C-alpha positions as a Python dict, from the first residue, in 0.01 Angstrom:
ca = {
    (1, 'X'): (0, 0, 0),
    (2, 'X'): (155, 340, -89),
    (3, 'X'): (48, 536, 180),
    (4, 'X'): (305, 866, 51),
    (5, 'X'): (119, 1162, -140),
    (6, 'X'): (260, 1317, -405),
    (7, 'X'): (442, 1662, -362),
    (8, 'X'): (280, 1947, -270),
    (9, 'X'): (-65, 1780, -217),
    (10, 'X'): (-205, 1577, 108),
    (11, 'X'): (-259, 1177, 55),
    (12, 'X'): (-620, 1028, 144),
    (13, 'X'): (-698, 684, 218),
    (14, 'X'): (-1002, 498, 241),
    (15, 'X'): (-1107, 397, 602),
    (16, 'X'): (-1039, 43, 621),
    (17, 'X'): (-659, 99, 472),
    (18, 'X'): (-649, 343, 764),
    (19, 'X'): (-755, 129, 1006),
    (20, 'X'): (-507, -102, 879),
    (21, 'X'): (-221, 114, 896),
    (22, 'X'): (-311, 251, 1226),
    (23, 'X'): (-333, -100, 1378),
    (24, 'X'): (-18, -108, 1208),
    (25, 'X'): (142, 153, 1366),
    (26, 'X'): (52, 80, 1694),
    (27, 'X'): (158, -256, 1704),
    (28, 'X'): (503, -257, 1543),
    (29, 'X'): (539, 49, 1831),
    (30, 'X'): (453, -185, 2110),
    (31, 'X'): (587, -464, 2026),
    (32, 'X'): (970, -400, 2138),
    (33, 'X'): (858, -199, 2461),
    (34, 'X'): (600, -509, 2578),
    (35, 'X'): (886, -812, 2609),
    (36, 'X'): (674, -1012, 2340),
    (37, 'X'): (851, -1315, 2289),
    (38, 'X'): (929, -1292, 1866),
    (39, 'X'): (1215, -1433, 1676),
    (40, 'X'): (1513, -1284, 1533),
    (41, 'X'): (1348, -1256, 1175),
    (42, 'X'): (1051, -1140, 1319),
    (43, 'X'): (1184, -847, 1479),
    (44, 'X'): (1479, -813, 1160),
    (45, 'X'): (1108, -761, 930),
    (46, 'X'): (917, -523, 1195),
    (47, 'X'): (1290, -329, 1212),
    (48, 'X'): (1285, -295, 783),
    (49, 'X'): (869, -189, 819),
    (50, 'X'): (962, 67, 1079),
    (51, 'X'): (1217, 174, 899),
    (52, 'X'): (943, 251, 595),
    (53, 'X'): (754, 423, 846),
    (54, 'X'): (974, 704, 1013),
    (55, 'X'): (860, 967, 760),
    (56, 'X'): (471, 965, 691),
    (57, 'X'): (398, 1330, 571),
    (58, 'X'): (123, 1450, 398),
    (59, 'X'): (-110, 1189, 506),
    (60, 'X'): (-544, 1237, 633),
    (61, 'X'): (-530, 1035, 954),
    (62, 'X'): (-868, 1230, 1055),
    (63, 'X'): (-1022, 1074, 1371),
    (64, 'X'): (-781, 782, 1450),
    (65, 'X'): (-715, 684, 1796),
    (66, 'X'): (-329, 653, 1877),
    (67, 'X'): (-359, 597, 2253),
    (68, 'X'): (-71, 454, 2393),
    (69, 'X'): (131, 456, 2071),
    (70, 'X'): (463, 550, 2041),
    (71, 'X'): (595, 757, 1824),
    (72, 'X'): (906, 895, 1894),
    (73, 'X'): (1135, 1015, 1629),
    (74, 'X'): (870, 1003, 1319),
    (75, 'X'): (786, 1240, 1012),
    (76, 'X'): (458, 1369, 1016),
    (77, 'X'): (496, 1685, 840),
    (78, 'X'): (229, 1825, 673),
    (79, 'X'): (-24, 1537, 793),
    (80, 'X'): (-392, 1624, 895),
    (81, 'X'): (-497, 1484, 1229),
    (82, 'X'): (-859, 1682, 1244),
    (83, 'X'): (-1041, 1524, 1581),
    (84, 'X'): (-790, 1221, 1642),
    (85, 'X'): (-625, 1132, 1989),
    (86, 'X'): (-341, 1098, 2079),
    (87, 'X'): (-386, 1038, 2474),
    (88, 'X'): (-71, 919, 2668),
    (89, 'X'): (120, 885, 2343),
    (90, 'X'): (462, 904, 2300),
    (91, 'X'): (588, 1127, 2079),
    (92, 'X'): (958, 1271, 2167),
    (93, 'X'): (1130, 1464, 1918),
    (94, 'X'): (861, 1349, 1657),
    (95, 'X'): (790, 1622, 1397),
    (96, 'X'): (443, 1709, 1343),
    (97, 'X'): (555, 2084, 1188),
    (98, 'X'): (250, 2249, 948),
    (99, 'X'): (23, 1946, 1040),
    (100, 'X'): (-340, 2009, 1132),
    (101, 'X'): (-433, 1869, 1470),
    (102, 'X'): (-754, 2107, 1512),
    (103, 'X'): (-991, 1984, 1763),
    (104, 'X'): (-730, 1702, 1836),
    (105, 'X'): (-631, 1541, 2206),
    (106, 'X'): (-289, 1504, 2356),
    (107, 'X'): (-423, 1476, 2698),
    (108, 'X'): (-135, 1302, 2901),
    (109, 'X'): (108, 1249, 2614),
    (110, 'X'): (474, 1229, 2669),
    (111, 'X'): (627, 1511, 2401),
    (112, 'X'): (965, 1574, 2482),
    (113, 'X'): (1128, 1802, 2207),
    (114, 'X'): (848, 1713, 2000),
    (115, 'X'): (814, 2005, 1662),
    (116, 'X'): (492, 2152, 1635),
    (117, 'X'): (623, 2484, 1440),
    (118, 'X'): (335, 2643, 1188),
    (119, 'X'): (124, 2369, 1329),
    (120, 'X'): (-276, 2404, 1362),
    (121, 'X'): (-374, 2339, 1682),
    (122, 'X'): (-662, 2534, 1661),
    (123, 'X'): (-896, 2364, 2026),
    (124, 'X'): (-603, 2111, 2069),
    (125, 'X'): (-590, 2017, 2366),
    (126, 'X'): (-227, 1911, 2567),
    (127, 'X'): (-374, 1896, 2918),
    (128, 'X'): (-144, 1760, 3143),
    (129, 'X'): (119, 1669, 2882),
    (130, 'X'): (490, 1644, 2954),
    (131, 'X'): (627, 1832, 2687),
    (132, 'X'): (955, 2008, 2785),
    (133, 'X'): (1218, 2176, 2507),
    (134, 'X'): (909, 2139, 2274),
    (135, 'X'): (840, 2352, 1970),
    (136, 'X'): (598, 2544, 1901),
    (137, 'X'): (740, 2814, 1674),
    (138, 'X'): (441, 3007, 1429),
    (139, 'X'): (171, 2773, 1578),
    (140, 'X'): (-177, 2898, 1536),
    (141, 'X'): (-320, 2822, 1910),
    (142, 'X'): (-658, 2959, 1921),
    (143, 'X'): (-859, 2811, 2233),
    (144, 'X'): (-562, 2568, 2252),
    (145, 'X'): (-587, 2406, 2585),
    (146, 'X'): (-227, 2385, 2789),
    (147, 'X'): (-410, 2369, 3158),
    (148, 'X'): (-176, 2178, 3409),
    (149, 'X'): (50, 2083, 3085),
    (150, 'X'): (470, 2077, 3180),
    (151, 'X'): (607, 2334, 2885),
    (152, 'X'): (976, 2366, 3043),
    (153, 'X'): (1181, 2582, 2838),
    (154, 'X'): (941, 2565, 2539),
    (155, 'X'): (927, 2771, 2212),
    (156, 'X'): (643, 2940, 2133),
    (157, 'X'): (826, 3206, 1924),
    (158, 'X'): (562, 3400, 1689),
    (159, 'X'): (283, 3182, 1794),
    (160, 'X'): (-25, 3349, 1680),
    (161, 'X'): (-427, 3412, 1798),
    (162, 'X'): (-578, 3430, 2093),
    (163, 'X'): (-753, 3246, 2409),
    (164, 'X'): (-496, 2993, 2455),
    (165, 'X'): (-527, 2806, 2820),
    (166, 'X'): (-201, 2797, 3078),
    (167, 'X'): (-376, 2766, 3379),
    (168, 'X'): (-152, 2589, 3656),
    (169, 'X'): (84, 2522, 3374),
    (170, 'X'): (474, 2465, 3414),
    (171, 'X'): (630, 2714, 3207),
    (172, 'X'): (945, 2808, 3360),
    (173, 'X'): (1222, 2973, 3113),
    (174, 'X'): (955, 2917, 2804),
    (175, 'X'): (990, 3119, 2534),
    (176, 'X'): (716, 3365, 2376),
    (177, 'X'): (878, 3607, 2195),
    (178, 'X'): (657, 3833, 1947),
    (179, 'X'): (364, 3614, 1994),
    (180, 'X'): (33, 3707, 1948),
    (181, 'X'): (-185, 3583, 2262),
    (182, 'X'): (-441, 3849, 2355),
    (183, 'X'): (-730, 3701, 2603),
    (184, 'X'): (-546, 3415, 2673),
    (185, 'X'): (-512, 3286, 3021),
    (186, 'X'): (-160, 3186, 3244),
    (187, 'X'): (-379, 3193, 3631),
    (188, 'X'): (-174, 2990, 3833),
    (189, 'X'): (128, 2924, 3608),
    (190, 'X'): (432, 2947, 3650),
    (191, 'X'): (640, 3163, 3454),
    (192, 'X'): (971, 3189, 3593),
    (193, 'X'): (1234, 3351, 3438),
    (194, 'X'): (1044, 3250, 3114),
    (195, 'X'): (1054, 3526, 2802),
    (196, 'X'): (750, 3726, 2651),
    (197, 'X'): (925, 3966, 2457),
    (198, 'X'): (726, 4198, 2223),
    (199, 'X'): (409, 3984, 2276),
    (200, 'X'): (51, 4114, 2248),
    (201, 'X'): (-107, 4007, 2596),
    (202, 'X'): (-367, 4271, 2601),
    (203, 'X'): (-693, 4138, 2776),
    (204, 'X'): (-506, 3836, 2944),
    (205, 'X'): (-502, 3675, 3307),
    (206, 'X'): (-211, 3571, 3538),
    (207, 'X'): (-404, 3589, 3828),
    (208, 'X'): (-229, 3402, 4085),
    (209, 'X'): (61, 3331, 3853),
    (210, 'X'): (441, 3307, 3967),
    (211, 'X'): (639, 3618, 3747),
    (212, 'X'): (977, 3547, 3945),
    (213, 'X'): (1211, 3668, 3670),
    (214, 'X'): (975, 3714, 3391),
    (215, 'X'): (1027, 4010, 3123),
    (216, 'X'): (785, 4135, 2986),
    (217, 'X'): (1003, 4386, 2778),
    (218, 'X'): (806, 4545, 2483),
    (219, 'X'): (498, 4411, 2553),
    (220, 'X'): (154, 4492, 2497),
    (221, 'X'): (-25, 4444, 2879),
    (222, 'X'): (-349, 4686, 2781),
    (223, 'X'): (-601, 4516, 3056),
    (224, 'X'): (-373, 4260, 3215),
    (225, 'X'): (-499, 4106, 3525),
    (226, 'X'): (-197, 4056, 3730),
    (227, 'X'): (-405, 4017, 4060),
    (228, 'X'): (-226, 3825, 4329),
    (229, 'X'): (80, 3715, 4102),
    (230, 'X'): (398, 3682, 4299),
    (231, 'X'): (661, 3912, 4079),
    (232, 'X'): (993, 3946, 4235),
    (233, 'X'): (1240, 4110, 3923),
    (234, 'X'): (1004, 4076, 3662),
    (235, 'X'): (1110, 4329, 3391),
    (236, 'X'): (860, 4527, 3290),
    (237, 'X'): (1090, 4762, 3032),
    (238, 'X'): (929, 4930, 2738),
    (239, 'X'): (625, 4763, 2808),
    (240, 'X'): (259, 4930, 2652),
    (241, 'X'): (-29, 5028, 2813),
    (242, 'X'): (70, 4926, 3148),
    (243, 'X'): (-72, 5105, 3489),
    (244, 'X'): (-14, 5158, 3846),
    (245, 'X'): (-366, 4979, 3904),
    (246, 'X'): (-287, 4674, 3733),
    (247, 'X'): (8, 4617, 3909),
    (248, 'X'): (-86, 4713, 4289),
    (249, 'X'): (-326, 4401, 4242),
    (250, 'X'): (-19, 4222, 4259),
    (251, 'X'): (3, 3942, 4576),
    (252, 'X'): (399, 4106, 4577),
    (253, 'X'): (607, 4282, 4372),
    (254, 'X'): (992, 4318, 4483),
    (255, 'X'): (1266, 4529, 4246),
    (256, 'X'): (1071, 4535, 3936),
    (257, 'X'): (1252, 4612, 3669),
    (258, 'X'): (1189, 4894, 3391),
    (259, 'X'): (926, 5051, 3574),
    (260, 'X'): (953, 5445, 3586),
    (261, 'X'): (893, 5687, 3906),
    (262, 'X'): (587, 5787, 3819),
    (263, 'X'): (436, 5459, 3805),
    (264, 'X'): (634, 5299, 4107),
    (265, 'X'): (499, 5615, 4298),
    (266, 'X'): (136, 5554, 4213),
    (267, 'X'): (176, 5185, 4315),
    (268, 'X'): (285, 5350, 4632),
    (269, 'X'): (-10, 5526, 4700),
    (270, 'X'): (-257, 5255, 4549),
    (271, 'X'): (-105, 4991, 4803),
    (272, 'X'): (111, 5111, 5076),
    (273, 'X'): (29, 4799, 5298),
    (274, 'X'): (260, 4681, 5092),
    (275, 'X'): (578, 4876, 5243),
    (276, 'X'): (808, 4831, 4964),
    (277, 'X'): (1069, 5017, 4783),
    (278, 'X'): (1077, 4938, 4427),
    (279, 'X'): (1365, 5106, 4369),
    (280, 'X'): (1522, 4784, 4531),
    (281, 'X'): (1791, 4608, 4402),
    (282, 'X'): (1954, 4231, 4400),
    (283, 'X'): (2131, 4248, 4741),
    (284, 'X'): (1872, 4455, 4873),
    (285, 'X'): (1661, 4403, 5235),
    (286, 'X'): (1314, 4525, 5191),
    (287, 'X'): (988, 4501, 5392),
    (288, 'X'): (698, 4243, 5282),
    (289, 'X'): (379, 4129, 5468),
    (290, 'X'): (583, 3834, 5625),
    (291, 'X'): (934, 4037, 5750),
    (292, 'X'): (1258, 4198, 5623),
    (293, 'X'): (1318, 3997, 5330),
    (294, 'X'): (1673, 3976, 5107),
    (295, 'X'): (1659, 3950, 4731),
    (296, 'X'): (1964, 3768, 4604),
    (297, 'X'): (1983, 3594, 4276),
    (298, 'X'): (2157, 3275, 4216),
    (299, 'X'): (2434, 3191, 3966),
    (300, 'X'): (2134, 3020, 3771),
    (301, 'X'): (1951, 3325, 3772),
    (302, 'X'): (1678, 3242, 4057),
    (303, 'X'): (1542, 3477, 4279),
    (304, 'X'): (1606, 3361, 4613),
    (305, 'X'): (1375, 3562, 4919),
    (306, 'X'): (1485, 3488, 5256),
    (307, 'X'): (1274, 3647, 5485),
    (308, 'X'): (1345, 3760, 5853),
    (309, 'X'): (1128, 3844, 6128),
    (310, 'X'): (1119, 4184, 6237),
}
């Protein structure tokens, strides 16, 4: 069965050859990770077929059910996944760049440096996946669903439209420079040290959400709810449209960076329970809720508070 599509133009199959190759797919990937007891030709020939298999682009696999499969290291650029799941799946460093996974399910999966760039993941939803170092460069992520999902040091350069879902997400040194994410919602993330550079927040949440280290620098934060996020040295340079209000929601805010007097003033006034100088520096000992705290940073960048009673 020639299941490759010519250049330029997506392949379609005929349901029962894709519920053949499916079934195909899935067994050949289970059967050296489930101690079946095959011979030496036997797993020579499923070696050769997998072999066949590491680059199927520009396939419709529309409403299939992957669960459990494993797919690490394969080609499926260019493929259209509309509806199908791939629950607890795993797919590290598989490459799924410009493929259409809209309304698809990766609930649980296992994507470790897994390529989504100028992927549609329009309603795709990655709930509780484990997808560190992943990419994500140019995806279009409208109502994409990321809640409780483990995104360490992922790339979501120049990802584009809005209402994507973060909430309690691990996020910590991601990547979002320039991209375009207005209404979309981080509450209870965490964001340390991560990077949204030049992005277009305007009408988002991080309520709740951990901004240790995050920079902001450049961007647009027109109607950001920052209420009760934690933000020790979160740069705040250059950025648009922000206010005094927005950010004396905050649950604390020690040395931000970038801000200017008039704005650290007003902050002041808006919330002087919370007895802080934000002129502080690393080094510093300022006043919180709790004590006299110290901001330090690490070698690795962390902000490290150690409070002291008064």
């Amino acid at each position: 069965m020639n299941i490759l599509g010519r250049r330029n133009r997506t392949f379609e199959i005929d349901s029962v050859s894709k519920k053949s190759l499916i079934e195909l797919i899935q067994l050949l990937f289970k059967v050296t990770t489930e101690s079946l007891e095959v011979n030496d030709k036997i797993l020579d020939e499923i070696t050769d077929i997998k072999n066949c298999l590491k680059r199927i682009d520009r396939i419709d696999l529309s409403n299939t059910n992957l669960y459990y499969a494993d797919l690490q290291n394969l080609h499926f650029e260019n493929a259209v996944f509309i509806k199908s799941h791939f629950k607890n799946t795993i797919c590290n460093n598989a490459y799924f760049e410009n493929a259409n996974f809209m309304y698809g399910h990766f609930e649980n999966a296992v994507l470790y440096a897994a390529h989504f760039n100028h992927a549609l993941l329009e309603r795709t939803n990655f709930n509780y996946a484990e997808a560190d170092e992943s990419y994500f460069n140019f995806a279009y992520l409208h109502k994409a669903l990321f809640n409780h999902a483990r995104l360490f040091k992922a790339n979501f350069s120049y990802a584009k439209y809005a209402e994507a879902h973060f909430k309690e997400a691990e996020l910590e040194e991601a990547n979002f420079y320039m991209a375009n994410l207005v209404r979309s919602h981080f509450e209870d993330s965490n964001l340390q040290n991560a990077h949204l550079v030049g992005c277009r927040l305007y009408d988002s949440y991080f309520n709740n959400a951990y901004l240790d280290g995050t920079d902001f620098t450049k961007s647009n934060l027109n109607r950001v709810d920052f209420t009760n996020a934690d933000c020790i040295e979160t740069n705040f340079t250059n950025a648009e449209n922000l206010t005094a209000l927005q950010l004396s929601k905050t649950k604390k805010i020690l040395a931000p960076i970038g801000l200017d007097d008039i704005i650290k003033n007003e902050i002041i006034i808006l919330r002087p329970d919370l007895k802080i100088p934000l002129n502080a520096v690393s080094g510093d000992w300022v006043y919180t809720e709790q004590g006299i705290a110290h901001i330090s940073v690490k070698s690795d960048a962390t902000p490290d508070i150690q409070n002291k009673s008064f």
